[in-house]
CSV table of C-alpha atoms in Angstrom, one decimal:
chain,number,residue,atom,x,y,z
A,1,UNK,CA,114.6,78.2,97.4
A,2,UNK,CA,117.0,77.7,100.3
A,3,UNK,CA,116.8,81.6,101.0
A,4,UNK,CA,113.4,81.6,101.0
A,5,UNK,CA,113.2,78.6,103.4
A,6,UNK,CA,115.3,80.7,106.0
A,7,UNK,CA,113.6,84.0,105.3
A,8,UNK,CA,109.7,82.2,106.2
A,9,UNK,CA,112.0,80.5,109.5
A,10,UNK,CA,112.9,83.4,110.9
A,11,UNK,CA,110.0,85.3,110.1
A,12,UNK,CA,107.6,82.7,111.8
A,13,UNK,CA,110.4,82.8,114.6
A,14,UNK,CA,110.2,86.4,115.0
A,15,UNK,CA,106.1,86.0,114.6
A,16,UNK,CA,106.6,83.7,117.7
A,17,UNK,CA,108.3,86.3,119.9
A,18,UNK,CA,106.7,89.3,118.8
A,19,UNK,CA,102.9,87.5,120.0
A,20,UNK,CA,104.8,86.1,123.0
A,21,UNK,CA,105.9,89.0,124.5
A,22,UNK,CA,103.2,91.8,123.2
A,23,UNK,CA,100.3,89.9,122.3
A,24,UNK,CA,98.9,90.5,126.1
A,25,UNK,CA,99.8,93.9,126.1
A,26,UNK,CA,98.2,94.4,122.7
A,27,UNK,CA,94.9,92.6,123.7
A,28,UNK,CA,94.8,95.0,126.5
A,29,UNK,CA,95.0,98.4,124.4
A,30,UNK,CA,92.4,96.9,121.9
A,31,UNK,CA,90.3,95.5,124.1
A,32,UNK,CA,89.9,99.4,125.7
A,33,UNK,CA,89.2,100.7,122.4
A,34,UNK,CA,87.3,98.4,120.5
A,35,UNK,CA,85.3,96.2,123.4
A,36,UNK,CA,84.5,93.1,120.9
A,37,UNK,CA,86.7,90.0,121.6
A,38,UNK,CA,85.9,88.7,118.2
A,39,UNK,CA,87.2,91.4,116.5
A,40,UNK,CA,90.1,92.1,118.5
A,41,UNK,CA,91.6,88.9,117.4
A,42,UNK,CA,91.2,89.8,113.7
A,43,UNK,CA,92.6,93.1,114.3
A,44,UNK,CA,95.0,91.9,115.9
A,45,UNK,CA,95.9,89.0,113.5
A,46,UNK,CA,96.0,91.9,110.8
A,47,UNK,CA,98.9,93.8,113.1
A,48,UNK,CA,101.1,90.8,113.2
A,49,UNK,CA,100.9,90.6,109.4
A,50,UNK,CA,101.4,94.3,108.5
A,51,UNK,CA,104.1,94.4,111.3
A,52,UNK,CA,105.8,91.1,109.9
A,53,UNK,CA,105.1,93.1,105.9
A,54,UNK,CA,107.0,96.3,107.2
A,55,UNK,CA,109.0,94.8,109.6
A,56,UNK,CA,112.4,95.8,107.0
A,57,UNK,CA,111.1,99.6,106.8
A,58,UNK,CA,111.2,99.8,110.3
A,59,UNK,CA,113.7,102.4,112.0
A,60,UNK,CA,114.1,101.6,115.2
A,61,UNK,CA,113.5,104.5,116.9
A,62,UNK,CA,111.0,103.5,119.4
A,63,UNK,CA,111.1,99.5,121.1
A,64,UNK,CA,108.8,97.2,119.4
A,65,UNK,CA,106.1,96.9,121.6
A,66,UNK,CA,105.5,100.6,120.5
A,67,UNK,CA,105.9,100.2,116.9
A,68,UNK,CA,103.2,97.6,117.5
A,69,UNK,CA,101.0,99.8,119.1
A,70,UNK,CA,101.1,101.9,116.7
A,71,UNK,CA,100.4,99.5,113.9
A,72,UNK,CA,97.3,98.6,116.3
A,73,UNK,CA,96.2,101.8,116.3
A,74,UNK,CA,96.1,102.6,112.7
A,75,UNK,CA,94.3,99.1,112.4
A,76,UNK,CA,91.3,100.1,114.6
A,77,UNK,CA,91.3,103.3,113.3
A,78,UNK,CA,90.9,101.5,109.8
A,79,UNK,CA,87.9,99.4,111.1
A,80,UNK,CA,86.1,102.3,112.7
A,81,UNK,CA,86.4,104.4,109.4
A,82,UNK,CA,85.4,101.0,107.4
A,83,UNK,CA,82.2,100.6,110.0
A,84,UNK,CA,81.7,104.2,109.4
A,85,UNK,CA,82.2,104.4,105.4
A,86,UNK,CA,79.7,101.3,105.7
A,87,UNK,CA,77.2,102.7,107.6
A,88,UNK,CA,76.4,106.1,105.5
A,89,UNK,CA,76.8,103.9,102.6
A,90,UNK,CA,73.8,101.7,103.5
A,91,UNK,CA,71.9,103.6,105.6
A,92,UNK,CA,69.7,100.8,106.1
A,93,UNK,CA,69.9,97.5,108.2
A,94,UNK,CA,69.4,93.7,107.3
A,95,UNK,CA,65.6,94.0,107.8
A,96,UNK,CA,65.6,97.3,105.6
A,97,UNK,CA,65.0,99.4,108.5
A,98,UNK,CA,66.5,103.1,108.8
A,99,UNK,CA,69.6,102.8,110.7
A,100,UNK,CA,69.6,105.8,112.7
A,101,UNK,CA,73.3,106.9,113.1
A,102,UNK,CA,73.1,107.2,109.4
A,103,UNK,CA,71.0,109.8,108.9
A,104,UNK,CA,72.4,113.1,107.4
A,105,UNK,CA,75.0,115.3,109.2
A,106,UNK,CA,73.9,118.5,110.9
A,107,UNK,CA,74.0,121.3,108.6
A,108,UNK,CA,74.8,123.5,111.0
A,109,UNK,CA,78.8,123.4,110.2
A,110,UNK,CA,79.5,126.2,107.4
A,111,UNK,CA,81.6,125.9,104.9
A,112,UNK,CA,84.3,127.9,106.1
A,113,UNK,CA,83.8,126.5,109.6
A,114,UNK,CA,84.5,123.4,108.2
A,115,UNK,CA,87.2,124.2,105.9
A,116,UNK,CA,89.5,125.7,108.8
A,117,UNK,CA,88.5,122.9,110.9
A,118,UNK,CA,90.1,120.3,108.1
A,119,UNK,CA,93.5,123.1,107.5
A,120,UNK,CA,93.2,122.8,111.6
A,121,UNK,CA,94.0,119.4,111.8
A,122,UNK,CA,96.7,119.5,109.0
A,123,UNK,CA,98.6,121.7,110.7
A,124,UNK,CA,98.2,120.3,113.8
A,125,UNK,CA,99.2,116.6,112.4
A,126,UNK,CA,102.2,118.2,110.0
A,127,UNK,CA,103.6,119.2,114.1
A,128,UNK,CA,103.3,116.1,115.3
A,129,UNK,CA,104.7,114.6,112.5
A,130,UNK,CA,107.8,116.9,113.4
A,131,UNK,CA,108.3,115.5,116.9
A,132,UNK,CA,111.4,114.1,117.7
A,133,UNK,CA,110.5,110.1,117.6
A,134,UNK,CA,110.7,109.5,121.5
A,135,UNK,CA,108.6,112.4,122.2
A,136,UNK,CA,106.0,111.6,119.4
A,137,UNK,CA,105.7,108.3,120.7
A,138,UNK,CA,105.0,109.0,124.2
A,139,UNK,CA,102.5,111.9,123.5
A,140,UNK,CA,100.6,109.6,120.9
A,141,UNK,CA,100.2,106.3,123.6
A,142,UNK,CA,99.0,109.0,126.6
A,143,UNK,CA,97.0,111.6,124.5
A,144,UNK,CA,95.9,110.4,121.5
A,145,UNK,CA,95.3,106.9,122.9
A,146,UNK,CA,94.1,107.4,126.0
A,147,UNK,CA,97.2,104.6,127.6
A,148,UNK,CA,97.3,105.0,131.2
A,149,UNK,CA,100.7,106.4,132.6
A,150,UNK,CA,101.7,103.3,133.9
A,151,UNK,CA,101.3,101.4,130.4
A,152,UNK,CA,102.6,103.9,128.4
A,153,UNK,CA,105.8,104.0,130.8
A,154,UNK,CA,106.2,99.5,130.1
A,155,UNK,CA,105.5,100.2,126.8
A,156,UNK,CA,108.1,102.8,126.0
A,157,UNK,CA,110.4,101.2,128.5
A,158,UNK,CA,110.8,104.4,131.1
A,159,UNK,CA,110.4,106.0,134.2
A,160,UNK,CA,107.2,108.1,135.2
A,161,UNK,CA,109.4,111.2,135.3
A,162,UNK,CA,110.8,110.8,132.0
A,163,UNK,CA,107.6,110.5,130.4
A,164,UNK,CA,106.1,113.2,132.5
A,165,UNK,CA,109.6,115.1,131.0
A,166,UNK,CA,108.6,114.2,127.4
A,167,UNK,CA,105.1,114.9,127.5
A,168,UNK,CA,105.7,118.4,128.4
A,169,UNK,CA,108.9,118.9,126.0
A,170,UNK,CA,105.7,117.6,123.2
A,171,UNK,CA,103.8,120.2,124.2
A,172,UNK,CA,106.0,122.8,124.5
A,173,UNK,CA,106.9,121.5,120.8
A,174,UNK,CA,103.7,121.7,119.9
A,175,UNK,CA,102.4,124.6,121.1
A,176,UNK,CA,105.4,126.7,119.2
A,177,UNK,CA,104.6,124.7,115.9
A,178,UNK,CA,101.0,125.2,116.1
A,179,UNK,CA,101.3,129.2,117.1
A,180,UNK,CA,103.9,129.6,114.3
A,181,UNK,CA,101.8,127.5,111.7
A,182,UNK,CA,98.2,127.9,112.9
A,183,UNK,CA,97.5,130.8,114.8
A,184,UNK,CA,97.7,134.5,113.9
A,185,UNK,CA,99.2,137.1,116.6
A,186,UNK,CA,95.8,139.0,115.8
A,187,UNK,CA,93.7,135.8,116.7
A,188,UNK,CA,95.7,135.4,119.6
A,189,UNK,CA,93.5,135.6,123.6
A,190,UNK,CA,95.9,137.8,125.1
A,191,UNK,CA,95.9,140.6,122.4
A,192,UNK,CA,92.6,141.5,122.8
């Protein structure tokens, strides 16, 4: 009982510091992506709990304010694909009116458009995933999220020209990975 005691101490202590020193910073990045105030604080409130959940399967590769970001990001990107799921699910408001983002998806996709689309975007995440941590983390917070240079350089803790150094080592990563994995030297621009 006395372990447990500590263990919920230390984890409201590290609760504490974790919303003291990040929660601005985290306000910030949600607030560019979601807009609601309302449910920025949930979503938030959710990332402090999964953080504080996972917070022993944590490796330590990138500083906290970017593990955080990162839990952030996966948060909003579970409410958008929630609103989303719920919306096609329905398909009609409170009143019973059609809602109009609803309707059907275009057909104008074909199958094997679509297919190579989805194998697309395996390959291309199965790269990233093999990024080197401090690489992965910087291209994520100014590609994929959109971060500004400035906040991605306070948030990973570096200089401009070190993240402009590890944005282009991501590419270069990337671009190999994805012409290795992805493309075909017969599909490739410059043989034709």
């Amino acid at each position: 009982m006395l372990a447990d005691t500590d263990e919920s101490q230390q984890q409201r202590f590290l609760l504490a510091r974790w919303v003291d020193e990040h929660s601005d910073a985290l306000y910030r990045y949600a607030l560019r992506k979601l807009g609601d105030r309302h449910v920025i604080e949930d979503i938030l409130q959710e990332t402090f709990l999964a953080a504080l959940r996972s917070v022993n399967d944590r490796r330590g590769e990138s500083s906290t304010r970017t593990w955080l970001i990162a839990i952030l990001r996966m948060k909003i990107a579970d409410f958008y694909r929630l609103r989303e799921r719920r919306r096609e699910e329905v398909g009609f408001d409170e009143r019973q009116e059609w809602v109009r983002e609803s309707k059907l998806k275009a057909w104008d996709a074909s199958a094997s458009n679509t297919l190579e689309n989805e194998e697309f975007w395996t390959v291309l995440r199965a790269c990233v995933d093999k990024l080197p941590g401090t690489l992965s983390a910087a291209y994520f917070l100014r590609e994929i999220d959109g971060l500004t240079v400035s906040d991605v350089c306070e948030s990973l803790g570096i200089s401009s020209k070190n993240l402009a150094v590890r944005l282009f080592r991501a590419r270069a990563l990337l671009r190999d990975c994805l012409d290795a994995n992805w493309f075909h030297p017969s599909d490739r621009l410059e043989d034709r």
